[in-house]
mmCIF file of C-alpha atoms in Angstrom:
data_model
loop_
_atom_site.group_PDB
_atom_site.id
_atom_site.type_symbol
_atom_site.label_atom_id
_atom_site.label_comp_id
_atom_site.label_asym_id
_atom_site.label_seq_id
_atom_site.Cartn_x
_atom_site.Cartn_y
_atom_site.Cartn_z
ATOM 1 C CA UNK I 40 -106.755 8.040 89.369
ATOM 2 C CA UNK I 41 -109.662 10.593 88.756
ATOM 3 C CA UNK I 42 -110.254 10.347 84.971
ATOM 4 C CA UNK I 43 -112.531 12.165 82.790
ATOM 5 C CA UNK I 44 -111.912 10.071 79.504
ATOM 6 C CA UNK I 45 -110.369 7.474 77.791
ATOM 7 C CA UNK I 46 -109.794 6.678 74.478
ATOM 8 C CA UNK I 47 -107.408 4.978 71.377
ATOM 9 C CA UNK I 48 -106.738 7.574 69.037
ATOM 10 C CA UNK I 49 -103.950 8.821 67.040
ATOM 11 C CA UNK I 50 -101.689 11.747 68.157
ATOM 12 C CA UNK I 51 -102.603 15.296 67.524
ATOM 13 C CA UNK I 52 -99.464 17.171 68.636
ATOM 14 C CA UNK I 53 -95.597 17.232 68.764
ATOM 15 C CA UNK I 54 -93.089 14.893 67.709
ATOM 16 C CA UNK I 55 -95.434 11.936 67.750
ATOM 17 C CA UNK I 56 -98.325 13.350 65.694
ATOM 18 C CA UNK I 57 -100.038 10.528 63.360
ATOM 19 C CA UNK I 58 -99.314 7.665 65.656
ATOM 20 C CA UNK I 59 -101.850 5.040 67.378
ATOM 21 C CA UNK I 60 -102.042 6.244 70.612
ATOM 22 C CA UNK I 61 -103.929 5.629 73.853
ATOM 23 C CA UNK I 62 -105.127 8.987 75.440
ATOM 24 C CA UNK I 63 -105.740 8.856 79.310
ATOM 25 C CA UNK I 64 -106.950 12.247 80.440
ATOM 26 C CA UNK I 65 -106.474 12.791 84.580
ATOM 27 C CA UNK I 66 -109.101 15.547 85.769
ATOM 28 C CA UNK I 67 -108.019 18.610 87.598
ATOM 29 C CA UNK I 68 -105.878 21.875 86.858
ATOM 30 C CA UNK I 69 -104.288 23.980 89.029
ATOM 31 C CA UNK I 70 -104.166 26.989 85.838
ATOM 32 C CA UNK I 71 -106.681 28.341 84.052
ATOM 33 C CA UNK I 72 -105.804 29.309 80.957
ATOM 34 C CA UNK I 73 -108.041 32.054 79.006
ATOM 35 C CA UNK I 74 -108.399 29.573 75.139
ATOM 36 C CA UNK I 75 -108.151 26.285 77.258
ATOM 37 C CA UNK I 76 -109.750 24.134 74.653
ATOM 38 C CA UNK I 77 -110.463 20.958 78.023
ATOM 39 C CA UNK I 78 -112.627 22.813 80.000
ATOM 40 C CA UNK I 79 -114.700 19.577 80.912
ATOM 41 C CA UNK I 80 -111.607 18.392 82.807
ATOM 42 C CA UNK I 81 -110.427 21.114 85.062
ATOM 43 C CA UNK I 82 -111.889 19.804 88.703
ATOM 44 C CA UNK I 83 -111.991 17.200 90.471
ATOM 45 C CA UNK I 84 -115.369 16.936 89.949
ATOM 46 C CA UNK I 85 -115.713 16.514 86.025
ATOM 47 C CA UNK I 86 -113.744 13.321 86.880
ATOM 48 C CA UNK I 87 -116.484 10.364 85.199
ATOM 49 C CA UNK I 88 -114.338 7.269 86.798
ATOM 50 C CA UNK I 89 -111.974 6.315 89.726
ATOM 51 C CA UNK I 90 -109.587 3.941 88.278
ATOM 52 C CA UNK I 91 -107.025 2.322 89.841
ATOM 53 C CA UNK I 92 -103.378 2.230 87.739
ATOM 54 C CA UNK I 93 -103.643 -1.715 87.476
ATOM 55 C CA UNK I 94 -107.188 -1.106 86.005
ATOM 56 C CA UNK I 95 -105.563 1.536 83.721
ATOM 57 C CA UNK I 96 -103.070 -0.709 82.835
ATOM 58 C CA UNK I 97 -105.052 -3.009 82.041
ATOM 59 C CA UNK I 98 -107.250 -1.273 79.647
ATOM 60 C CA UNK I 99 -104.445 0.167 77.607
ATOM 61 C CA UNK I 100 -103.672 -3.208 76.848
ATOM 62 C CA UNK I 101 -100.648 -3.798 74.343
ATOM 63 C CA UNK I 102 -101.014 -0.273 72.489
ATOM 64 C CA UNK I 103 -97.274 1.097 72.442
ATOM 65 C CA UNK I 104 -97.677 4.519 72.907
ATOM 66 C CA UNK I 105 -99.927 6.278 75.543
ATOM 67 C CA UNK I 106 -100.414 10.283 76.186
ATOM 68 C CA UNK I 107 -100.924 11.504 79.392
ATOM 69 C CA UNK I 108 -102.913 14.705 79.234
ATOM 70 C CA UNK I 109 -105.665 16.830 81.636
ATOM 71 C CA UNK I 110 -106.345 19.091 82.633
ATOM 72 C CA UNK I 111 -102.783 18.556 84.525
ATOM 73 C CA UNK I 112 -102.111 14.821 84.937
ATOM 74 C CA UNK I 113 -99.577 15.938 87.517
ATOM 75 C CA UNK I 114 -102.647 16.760 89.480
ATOM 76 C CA UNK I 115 -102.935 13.213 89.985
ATOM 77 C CA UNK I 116 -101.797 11.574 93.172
ATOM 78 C CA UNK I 117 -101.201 8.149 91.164
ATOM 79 C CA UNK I 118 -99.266 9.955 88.635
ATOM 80 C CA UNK I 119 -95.836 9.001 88.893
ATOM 81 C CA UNK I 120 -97.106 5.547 89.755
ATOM 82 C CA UNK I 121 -98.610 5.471 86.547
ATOM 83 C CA UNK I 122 -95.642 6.991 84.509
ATOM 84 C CA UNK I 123 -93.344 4.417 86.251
ATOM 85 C CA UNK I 124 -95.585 1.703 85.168
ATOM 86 C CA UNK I 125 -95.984 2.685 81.461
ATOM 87 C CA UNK I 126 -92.001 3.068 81.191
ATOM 88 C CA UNK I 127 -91.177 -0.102 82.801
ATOM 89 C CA UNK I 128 -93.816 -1.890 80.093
ATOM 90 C CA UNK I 129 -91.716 -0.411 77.346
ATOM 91 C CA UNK I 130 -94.459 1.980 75.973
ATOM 92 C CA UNK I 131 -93.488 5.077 74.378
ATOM 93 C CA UNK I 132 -95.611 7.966 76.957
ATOM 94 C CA UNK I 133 -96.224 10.904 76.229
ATOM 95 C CA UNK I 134 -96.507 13.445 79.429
ATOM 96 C CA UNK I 135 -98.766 16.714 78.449
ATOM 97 C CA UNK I 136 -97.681 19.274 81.364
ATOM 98 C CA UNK I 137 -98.404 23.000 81.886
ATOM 99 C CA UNK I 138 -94.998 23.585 83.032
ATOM 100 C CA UNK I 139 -96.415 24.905 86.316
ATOM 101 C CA UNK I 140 -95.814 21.602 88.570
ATOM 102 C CA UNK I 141 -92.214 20.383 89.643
ATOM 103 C CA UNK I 142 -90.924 17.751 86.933
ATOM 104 C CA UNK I 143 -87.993 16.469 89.089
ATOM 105 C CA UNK I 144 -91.275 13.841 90.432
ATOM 106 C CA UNK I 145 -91.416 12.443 86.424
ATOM 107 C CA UNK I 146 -89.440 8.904 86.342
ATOM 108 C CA UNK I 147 -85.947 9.047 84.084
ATOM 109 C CA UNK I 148 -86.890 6.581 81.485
ATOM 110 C CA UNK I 149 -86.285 7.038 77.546
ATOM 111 C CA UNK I 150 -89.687 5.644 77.113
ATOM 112 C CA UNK I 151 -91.035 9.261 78.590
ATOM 113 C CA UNK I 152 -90.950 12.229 76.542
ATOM 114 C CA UNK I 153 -92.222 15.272 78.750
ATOM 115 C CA UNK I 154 -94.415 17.730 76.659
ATOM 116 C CA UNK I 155 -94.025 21.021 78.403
ATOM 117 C CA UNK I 156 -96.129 24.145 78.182
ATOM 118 C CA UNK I 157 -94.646 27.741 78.538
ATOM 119 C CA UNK I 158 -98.306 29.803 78.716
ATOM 120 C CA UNK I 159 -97.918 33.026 76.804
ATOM 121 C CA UNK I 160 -99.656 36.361 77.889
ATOM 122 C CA UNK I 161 -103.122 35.656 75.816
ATOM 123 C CA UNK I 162 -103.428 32.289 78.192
ATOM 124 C CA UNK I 163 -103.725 34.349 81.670
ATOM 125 C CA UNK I 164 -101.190 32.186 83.005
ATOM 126 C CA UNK I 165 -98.105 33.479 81.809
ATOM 127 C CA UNK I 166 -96.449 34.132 85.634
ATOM 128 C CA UNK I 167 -96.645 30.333 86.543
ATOM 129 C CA UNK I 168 -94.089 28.604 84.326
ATOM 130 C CA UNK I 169 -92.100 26.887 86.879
ATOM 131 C CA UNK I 170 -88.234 27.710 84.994
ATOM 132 C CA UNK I 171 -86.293 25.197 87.314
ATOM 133 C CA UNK I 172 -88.458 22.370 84.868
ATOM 134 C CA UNK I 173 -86.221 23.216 82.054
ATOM 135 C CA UNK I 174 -83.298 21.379 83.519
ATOM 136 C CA UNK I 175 -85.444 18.020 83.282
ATOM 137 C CA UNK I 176 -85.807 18.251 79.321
ATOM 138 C CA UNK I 177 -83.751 16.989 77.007
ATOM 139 C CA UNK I 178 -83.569 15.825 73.357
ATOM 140 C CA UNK I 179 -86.650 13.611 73.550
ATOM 141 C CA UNK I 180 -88.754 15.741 75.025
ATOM 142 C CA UNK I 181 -90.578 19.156 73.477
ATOM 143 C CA UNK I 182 -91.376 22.724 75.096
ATOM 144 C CA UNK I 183 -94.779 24.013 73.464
ATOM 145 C CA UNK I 184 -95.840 27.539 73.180
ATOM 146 C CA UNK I 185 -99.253 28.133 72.234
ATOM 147 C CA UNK I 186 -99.681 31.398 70.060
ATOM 148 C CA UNK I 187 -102.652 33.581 69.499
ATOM 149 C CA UNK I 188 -101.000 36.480 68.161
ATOM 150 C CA UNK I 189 -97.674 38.529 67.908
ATOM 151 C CA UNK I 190 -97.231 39.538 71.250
ATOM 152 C CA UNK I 191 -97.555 35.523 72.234
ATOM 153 C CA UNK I 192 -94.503 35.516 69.467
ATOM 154 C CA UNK I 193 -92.738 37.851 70.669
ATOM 155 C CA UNK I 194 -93.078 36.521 74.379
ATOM 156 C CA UNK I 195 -91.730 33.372 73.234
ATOM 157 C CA UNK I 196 -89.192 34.539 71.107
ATOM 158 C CA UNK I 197 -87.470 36.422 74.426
ATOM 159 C CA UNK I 198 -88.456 33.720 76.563
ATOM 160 C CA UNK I 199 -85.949 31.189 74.705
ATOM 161 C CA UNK I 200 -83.490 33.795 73.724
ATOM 162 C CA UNK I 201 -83.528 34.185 78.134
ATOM 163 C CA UNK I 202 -83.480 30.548 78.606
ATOM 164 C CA UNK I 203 -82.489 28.615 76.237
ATOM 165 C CA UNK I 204 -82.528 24.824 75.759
ATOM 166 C CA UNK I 205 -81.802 21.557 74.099
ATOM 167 C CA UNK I 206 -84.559 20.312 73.280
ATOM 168 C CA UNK I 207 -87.791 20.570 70.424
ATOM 169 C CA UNK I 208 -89.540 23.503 70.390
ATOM 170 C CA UNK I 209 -92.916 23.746 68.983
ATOM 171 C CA UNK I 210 -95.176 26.933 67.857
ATOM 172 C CA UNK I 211 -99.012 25.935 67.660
ATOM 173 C CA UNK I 212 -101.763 28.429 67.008
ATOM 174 C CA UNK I 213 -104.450 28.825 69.793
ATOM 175 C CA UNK I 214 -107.539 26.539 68.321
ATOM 176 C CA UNK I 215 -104.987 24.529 66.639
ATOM 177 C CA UNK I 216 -105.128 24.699 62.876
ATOM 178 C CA UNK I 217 -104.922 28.568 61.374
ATOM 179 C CA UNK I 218 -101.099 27.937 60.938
ATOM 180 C CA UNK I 219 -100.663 30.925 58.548
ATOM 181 C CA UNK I 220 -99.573 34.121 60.411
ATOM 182 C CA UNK I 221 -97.846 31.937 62.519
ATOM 183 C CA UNK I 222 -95.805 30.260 60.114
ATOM 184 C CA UNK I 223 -94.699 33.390 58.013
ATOM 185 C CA UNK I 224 -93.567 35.145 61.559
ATOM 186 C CA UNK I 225 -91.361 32.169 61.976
ATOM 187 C CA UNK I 226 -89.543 32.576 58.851
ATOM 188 C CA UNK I 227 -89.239 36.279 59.028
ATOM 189 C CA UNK I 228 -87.650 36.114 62.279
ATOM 190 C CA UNK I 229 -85.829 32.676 61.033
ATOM 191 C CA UNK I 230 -86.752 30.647 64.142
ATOM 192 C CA UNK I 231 -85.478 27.586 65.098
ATOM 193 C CA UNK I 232 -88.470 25.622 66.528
ATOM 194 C CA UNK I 233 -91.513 23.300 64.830
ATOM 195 C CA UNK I 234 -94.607 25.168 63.120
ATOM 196 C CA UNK I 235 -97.542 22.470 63.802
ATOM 197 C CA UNK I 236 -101.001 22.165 63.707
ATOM 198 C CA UNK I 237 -103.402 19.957 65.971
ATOM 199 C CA UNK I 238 -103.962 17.128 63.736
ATOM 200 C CA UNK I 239 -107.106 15.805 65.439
ATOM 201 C CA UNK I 240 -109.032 19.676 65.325
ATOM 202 C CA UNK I 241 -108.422 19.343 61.744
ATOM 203 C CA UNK I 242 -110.205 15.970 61.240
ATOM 204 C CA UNK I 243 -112.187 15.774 63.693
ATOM 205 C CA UNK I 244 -112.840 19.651 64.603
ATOM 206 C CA UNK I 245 -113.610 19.998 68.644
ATOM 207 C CA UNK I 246 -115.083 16.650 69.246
ATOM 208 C CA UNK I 247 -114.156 14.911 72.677
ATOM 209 C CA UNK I 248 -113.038 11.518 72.754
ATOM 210 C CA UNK I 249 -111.039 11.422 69.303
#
């Protein structure tokens, strides 16, 4: 596994936010989106260590919960190795995806929750959202559209009236904290999804590692 970082933390995003969580982050993207906020991860080359998943295992230890994040972990060629591992040690994993790669790969286990982008026009990326992935989320699991502005709104808003789906759906700003437009577009249009913030921007601002 090519990894750029790896660190204990607690989670910034989605349903798990606040929790103790260990943070492995694969290197390599196959998007690239226009407010990525990971730049340092997006090749091959920013990878800092080769680790092998028994070493990864390893250094996770007993924390319960672990997010896998990028760049795109999917990237990784040890990645549903590693997913398979984390699920059969009973640890609650988180799977950070940018909806572009095929999902029917990501092990069935209730210990995986699948954290699924939909890019919106201000990202660049908008055309690669891969729609067949919807079928592989469920209750657990979250679809994530990050917003800079109201035609990101309104791109989401038609994208779930188009396809819609059972499972959590969560509006984030782009940079993660200025939740006010947002959250007062939301109401007026009395959307059903989750208005949050990236908790670790707003304690630690844009520091790596945390």
């Amino acid at each position: 596994m090519k990894v750029v970082e790896h660190f204990l933390s607690i989670q910034g995003e989605g349903l798990q936010m606040g929790r103790l969580t260990y943070f492995v982050r694969g290197a390599g993207c196959n998007l690239r989106c226009s407010w990525c906020d990971t730049g340092y991860a997006l090749s091959d080359s920013d990878a800092t260590m080769d680790l092998s998943v028994d070493e990864l295992m390893d250094i996770i230890g007993d924390v319960g919960s672990v997010c896998f994040t990028g760049g795109e972990p999917l990237h990784q060629k040890d990645a549903v190795e590693f997913l398979q591992r984390l699920a059969d040690a009973g640890k609650t994993t988180v799977l950070e995806t940018n909806g572009s790669m095929d999902l029917s790969v990501v092990p069935s286990s209730p210990n995986i929750i699948i954290s699924m982008d939909v890019k919106c026009p201000s990202s660049g990326m908008q055309d690669r959202v891969r729609i067949s992935n919807l079928a592989y989320l469920s209750r657990k699991d979250q679809l994530k559209f990050v917003i800079a502005d109201r035609t990101d709104l309104e791109y989401a808003e038609t994208f779930l009236r188009e396809h819609p789906v059972d499972t959590n759906v969560i509006f984030s700003p782009v940079g993660g904290v200025s939740l006010g437009m947002l959250a007062e577009e939301v109401v007026d249009r009395k959307l059903d999804v989750r208005v949050l913030p990236q908790l670790h921007k707003i304690i630690w601002g844009d520091r790596k590692g945390v």
